PDB file of C-alpha atoms in Angstrom:
ATOM      1  CA  UNK J   1       0.000   0.000   0.000  1.00 87.00           C
ATOM      2  CA  UNK J   2       0.908   3.630  -0.321  1.00 89.00           C
ATOM      3  CA  UNK J   3       2.035   5.370   2.878  1.00 91.00           C
ATOM      4  CA  UNK J   4       0.569   8.897   2.657  1.00 90.00           C
ATOM      5  CA  UNK J   5       2.680  11.539   4.402  1.00 91.00           C
ATOM      6  CA  UNK J   6       0.897  14.874   4.806  1.00 89.00           C
ATOM      7  CA  UNK J   7       3.100  17.973   4.270  1.00 87.00           C
ATOM      8  CA  UNK J   8       6.195  15.918   5.204  1.00 85.00           C
ATOM      9  CA  UNK J   9       4.842  15.939   8.774  1.00 88.00           C
ATOM     10  CA  UNK J  10       2.658  12.932   9.480  1.00 92.00           C
ATOM     11  CA  UNK J  11       1.698   9.545   8.085  1.00 92.00           C
ATOM     12  CA  UNK J  12      -2.099   9.559   7.887  1.00 94.00           C
ATOM     13  CA  UNK J  13      -3.387   6.198   9.098  1.00 95.00           C
ATOM     14  CA  UNK J  14      -7.072   7.140   9.349  1.00 96.00           C
ATOM     15  CA  UNK J  15      -9.602   9.283   7.505  1.00 95.00           C
ATOM     16  CA  UNK J  16      -9.675   6.890   4.542  1.00 91.00           C
ATOM     17  CA  UNK J  17      -5.939   7.223   3.844  1.00 92.00           C
ATOM     18  CA  UNK J  18      -4.748   3.785   4.900  1.00 91.00           C
ATOM     19  CA  UNK J  19      -4.438   1.182   3.591  1.00 88.00           C
ATOM     20  CA  UNK J  20      -4.136   2.896   0.208  1.00 87.00           C
ATOM     21  CA  UNK J  21      -3.495   0.278  -2.459  1.00 87.00           C
ATOM     22  CA  UNK J  22      -2.573   1.670  -5.884  1.00 84.00           C
ATOM     23  CA  UNK J  23      -1.856  -0.205  -9.090  1.00 83.00           C
ATOM     24  CA  UNK J  24       1.639   0.924 -10.057  1.00 81.00           C
ATOM     25  CA  UNK J  25       3.525  -1.632 -12.168  1.00 83.00           C
ATOM     26  CA  UNK J  26       1.584  -2.962 -15.148  1.00 82.00           C
ATOM     27  CA  UNK J  27       2.618  -5.431 -17.809  1.00 84.00           C
ATOM     28  CA  UNK J  28       1.630  -3.525 -20.983  1.00 86.00           C
ATOM     29  CA  UNK J  29       0.235  -6.682 -22.549  1.00 88.00           C
ATOM     30  CA  UNK J  30      -2.378  -6.837 -19.735  1.00 87.00           C
ATOM     31  CA  UNK J  31      -3.313  -3.126 -19.710  1.00 86.00           C
ATOM     32  CA  UNK J  32      -6.846  -2.369 -20.998  1.00 88.00           C
ATOM     33  CA  UNK J  33      -7.631   1.306 -20.301  1.00 85.00           C
ATOM     34  CA  UNK J  34      -8.033   4.132 -17.810  1.00 82.00           C
ATOM     35  CA  UNK J  35     -11.778   4.605 -17.194  1.00 78.00           C
ATOM     36  CA  UNK J  36     -11.552   8.323 -16.293  1.00 74.00           C
ATOM     37  CA  UNK J  37      -9.123  11.187 -16.729  1.00 74.00           C
ATOM     38  CA  UNK J  38      -8.324  11.455 -13.013  1.00 77.00           C
ATOM     39  CA  UNK J  39      -8.880   9.613  -9.725  1.00 74.00           C
ATOM     40  CA  UNK J  40      -9.405   6.216 -11.319  1.00 76.00           C
ATOM     41  CA  UNK J  41      -7.893   2.746 -11.292  1.00 84.00           C
ATOM     42  CA  UNK J  42      -6.606   1.211 -14.519  1.00 87.00           C
ATOM     43  CA  UNK J  43      -8.459  -1.759 -15.938  1.00 88.00           C
ATOM     44  CA  UNK J  44      -6.118  -4.663 -16.516  1.00 88.00           C
ATOM     45  CA  UNK J  45      -6.424  -8.299 -17.491  1.00 89.00           C
ATOM     46  CA  UNK J  46      -4.437 -10.695 -15.372  1.00 82.00           C
ATOM     47  CA  UNK J  47      -3.559 -11.060 -11.726  1.00 84.00           C
ATOM     48  CA  UNK J  48      -2.502  -8.323  -9.337  1.00 82.00           C
ATOM     49  CA  UNK J  49       0.503  -8.639  -7.086  1.00 84.00           C
ATOM     50  CA  UNK J  50       1.435  -6.570  -4.068  1.00 85.00           C
ATOM     51  CA  UNK J  51       4.690  -4.996  -2.942  1.00 86.00           C
ATOM     52  CA  UNK J  52       6.051  -6.204   0.381  1.00 86.00           C
ATOM     53  CA  UNK J  53       6.808  -2.659   1.517  1.00 89.00           C
ATOM     54  CA  UNK J  54       4.866   0.574   1.241  1.00 90.00           C
ATOM     55  CA  UNK J  55       5.534   3.263  -1.331  1.00 89.00           C
ATOM     56  CA  UNK J  56       6.085   6.590   0.414  1.00 91.00           C
ATOM     57  CA  UNK J  57       3.743   9.257  -0.967  1.00 90.00           C
ATOM     58  CA  UNK J  58       4.442  12.829   0.140  1.00 89.00           C
ATOM     59  CA  UNK J  59       1.448  14.985  -0.618  1.00 86.00           C
ATOM     60  CA  UNK J  60       0.417  18.562   0.103  1.00 85.00           C
ATOM     61  CA  UNK J  61       3.621  20.512   0.599  1.00 83.00           C
ATOM     62  CA  UNK J  62       2.030  23.785   1.710  1.00 86.00           C
ATOM     63  CA  UNK J  63      -1.362  25.485   1.610  1.00 86.00           C
ATOM     64  CA  UNK J  64      -0.670  27.442  -1.582  1.00 91.00           C
ATOM     65  CA  UNK J  65       0.347  24.341  -3.566  1.00 90.00           C
ATOM     66  CA  UNK J  66      -2.625  22.435  -2.096  1.00 91.00           C
ATOM     67  CA  UNK J  67      -5.069  25.066  -3.341  1.00 94.00           C
ATOM     68  CA  UNK J  68      -3.395  25.321  -6.766  1.00 95.00           C
ATOM     69  CA  UNK J  69      -3.607  21.541  -7.273  1.00 92.00           C
ATOM     70  CA  UNK J  70      -7.190  21.507  -6.037  1.00 94.00           C
ATOM     71  CA  UNK J  71      -8.215  24.105  -8.612  1.00 96.00           C
ATOM     72  CA  UNK J  72      -6.639  22.077 -11.431  1.00 94.00           C
ATOM     73  CA  UNK J  73      -7.940  18.648 -10.398  1.00 93.00           C
ATOM     74  CA  UNK J  74     -11.410  19.698  -9.256  1.00 95.00           C
ATOM     75  CA  UNK J  75     -11.936  21.667 -12.471  1.00 95.00           C
ATOM     76  CA  UNK J  76     -11.210  18.468 -14.435  1.00 94.00           C
ATOM     77  CA  UNK J  77     -13.463  16.473 -12.103  1.00 94.00           C
ATOM     78  CA  UNK J  78     -16.287  18.996 -12.579  1.00 96.00           C
ATOM     79  CA  UNK J  79     -15.872  18.718 -16.380  1.00 95.00           C
ATOM     80  CA  UNK J  80     -16.452  14.968 -16.094  1.00 93.00           C
ATOM     81  CA  UNK J  81     -19.536  15.515 -13.919  1.00 95.00           C
ATOM     82  CA  UNK J  82     -20.826  18.166 -16.333  1.00 96.00           C
ATOM     83  CA  UNK J  83     -20.405  15.830 -19.333  1.00 94.00           C
ATOM     84  CA  UNK J  84     -22.209  13.098 -17.375  1.00 94.00           C
ATOM     85  CA  UNK J  85     -25.160  15.451 -16.718  1.00 95.00           C
ATOM     86  CA  UNK J  86     -24.729  15.358 -12.928  1.00 96.00           C
ATOM     87  CA  UNK J  87     -27.323  17.626 -11.265  1.00 96.00           C
ATOM     88  CA  UNK J  88     -26.247  20.313  -8.798  1.00 97.00           C
ATOM     89  CA  UNK J  89     -28.051  22.864  -6.621  1.00 95.00           C
ATOM     90  CA  UNK J  90     -27.027  25.171  -3.804  1.00 92.00           C
ATOM     91  CA  UNK J  91     -28.050  22.434  -1.350  1.00 96.00           C
ATOM     92  CA  UNK J  92     -25.469  20.161  -3.006  1.00 96.00           C
ATOM     93  CA  UNK J  93     -22.611  22.302  -1.637  1.00 95.00           C
ATOM     94  CA  UNK J  94     -23.698  21.696   1.953  1.00 96.00           C
ATOM     95  CA  UNK J  95     -24.389  17.985   1.427  1.00 97.00           C
ATOM     96  CA  UNK J  96     -21.008  17.402  -0.214  1.00 97.00           C
ATOM     97  CA  UNK J  97     -19.054  19.412   2.376  1.00 98.00           C
ATOM     98  CA  UNK J  98     -20.692  17.910   5.468  1.00 98.00           C
ATOM     99  CA  UNK J  99     -20.869  14.419   3.929  1.00 98.00           C
ATOM    100  CA  UNK J 100     -17.149  14.366   3.112  1.00 98.00           C
ATOM    101  CA  UNK J 101     -16.231  15.866   6.493  1.00 98.00           C
ATOM    102  CA  UNK J 102     -18.307  13.235   8.310  1.00 98.00           C
ATOM    103  CA  UNK J 103     -16.853  10.402   6.199  1.00 98.00           C
ATOM    104  CA  UNK J 104     -13.230  11.479   6.731  1.00 97.00           C
ATOM    105  CA  UNK J 105     -13.388  12.738  10.311  1.00 97.00           C
ATOM    106  CA  UNK J 106     -15.979  10.507  12.018  1.00 97.00           C
ATOM    107  CA  UNK J 107     -16.692   7.337  10.036  1.00 98.00           C
ATOM    108  CA  UNK J 108     -13.040   6.817   8.990  1.00 98.00           C
ATOM    109  CA  UNK J 109     -11.712   8.144  12.322  1.00 98.00           C
ATOM    110  CA  UNK J 110      -9.593  10.957  10.832  1.00 97.00           C
ATOM    111  CA  UNK J 111      -9.545  12.701  14.210  1.00 98.00           C
ATOM    112  CA  UNK J 112      -7.239   9.912  15.456  1.00 98.00           C
ATOM    113  CA  UNK J 113      -4.480  11.428  13.283  1.00 96.00           C
ATOM    114  CA  UNK J 114      -4.633  14.522  15.507  1.00 96.00           C
ATOM    115  CA  UNK J 115      -4.615  18.099  14.277  1.00 95.00           C
ATOM    116  CA  UNK J 116      -3.145  17.131  10.896  1.00 94.00           C
ATOM    117  CA  UNK J 117      -5.919  14.557  10.403  1.00 96.00           C
ATOM    118  CA  UNK J 118      -8.556  17.162  11.219  1.00 96.00           C
ATOM    119  CA  UNK J 119      -6.961  19.698   8.857  1.00 95.00           C
ATOM    120  CA  UNK J 120      -6.861  17.119   6.048  1.00 95.00           C
ATOM    121  CA  UNK J 121     -10.493  16.092   6.644  1.00 97.00           C
ATOM    122  CA  UNK J 122     -11.617  19.730   6.447  1.00 97.00           C
ATOM    123  CA  UNK J 123      -9.467  20.261   3.363  1.00 96.00           C
ATOM    124  CA  UNK J 124     -10.928  17.213   1.591  1.00 96.00           C
ATOM    125  CA  UNK J 125     -14.436  18.493   2.359  1.00 98.00           C
ATOM    126  CA  UNK J 126     -13.425  21.888   0.926  1.00 97.00           C
ATOM    127  CA  UNK J 127     -11.968  20.181  -2.154  1.00 96.00           C
ATOM    128  CA  UNK J 128     -15.156  18.184  -2.772  1.00 97.00           C
ATOM    129  CA  UNK J 129     -17.197  21.379  -2.425  1.00 97.00           C
ATOM    130  CA  UNK J 130     -14.969  23.175  -4.959  1.00 97.00           C
ATOM    131  CA  UNK J 131     -15.754  20.432  -7.500  1.00 97.00           C
ATOM    132  CA  UNK J 132     -19.467  21.127  -7.182  1.00 98.00           C
ATOM    133  CA  UNK J 133     -18.999  24.910  -7.179  1.00 97.00           C
ATOM    134  CA  UNK J 134     -17.176  24.547 -10.510  1.00 97.00           C
ATOM    135  CA  UNK J 135     -19.978  22.285 -11.766  1.00 97.00           C
ATOM    136  CA  UNK J 136     -22.597  24.817 -10.654  1.00 97.00           C
ATOM    137  CA  UNK J 137     -20.741  27.585 -12.485  1.00 96.00           C
ATOM    138  CA  UNK J 138     -20.484  25.490 -15.674  1.00 96.00           C
ATOM    139  CA  UNK J 139     -24.187  24.690 -15.571  1.00 95.00           C
ATOM    140  CA  UNK J 140     -25.042  28.376 -15.051  1.00 93.00           C
ATOM    141  CA  UNK J 141     -22.941  29.359 -18.077  1.00 91.00           C
ATOM    142  CA  UNK J 142     -24.688  26.668 -20.113  1.00 84.00           C
ATOM    143  CA  UNK J 143     -28.175  28.125 -19.475  1.00 76.00           C
ATOM    144  CA  UNK J 144     -29.911  30.279 -22.087  1.00 73.00           C
ATOM    145  CA  UNK J 145     -29.173  33.986 -21.463  1.00 59.00           C
ATOM    146  CA  UNK J 146     -32.611  34.883 -20.047  1.00 54.00           C
ATOM    147  CA  UNK J 147     -32.673  32.079 -17.459  1.00 56.00           C
ATOM    148  CA  UNK J 148     -29.386  32.851 -15.708  1.00 51.00           C
ATOM    149  CA  UNK J 149     -30.703  35.606 -13.461  1.00 44.00           C
ATOM    150  CA  UNK J 150     -34.047  33.986 -12.583  1.00 45.00           C
ATOM    151  CA  UNK J 151     -32.839  30.518 -11.599  1.00 45.00           C
ATOM    152  CA  UNK J 152     -31.609  30.104  -8.007  1.00 48.00           C
ATOM    153  CA  UNK J 153     -30.512  26.522  -8.568  1.00 51.00           C
ATOM    154  CA  UNK J 154     -29.641  24.401 -11.546  1.00 50.00           C
TER     155      UNK J 154
END
């Protein structure tokens, strides 16, 4: 599994971060495809093997780089949701934020990673919300000109 180290400070063992198995070494003859542009697992034919030791994954160096990466990745994610016709309303922002925060912090025990675990749980909830804010904006721009001012949700 991948060993996720937050900001070079702490290995996150809770909050949905561990164990974090990732397919890394693929025999090209068994590779089929990547199902999505980002955040997906490759489809392969054949058996999977596992490394005996963890791969060290340093993520989130500082707040500025975190936010910059979030803008890039969540914009791509919102494009995929937009193309799939995913609905969004202002209520969606609250559901996504609180749902992700609950999942990371409470259900997956992110608070057990201390202050860093709490910060990461809040940040992941923020990141998920940004995806849907981008989606909301894209849907608003896609409306006919006269409907943009009148509609409070899309």
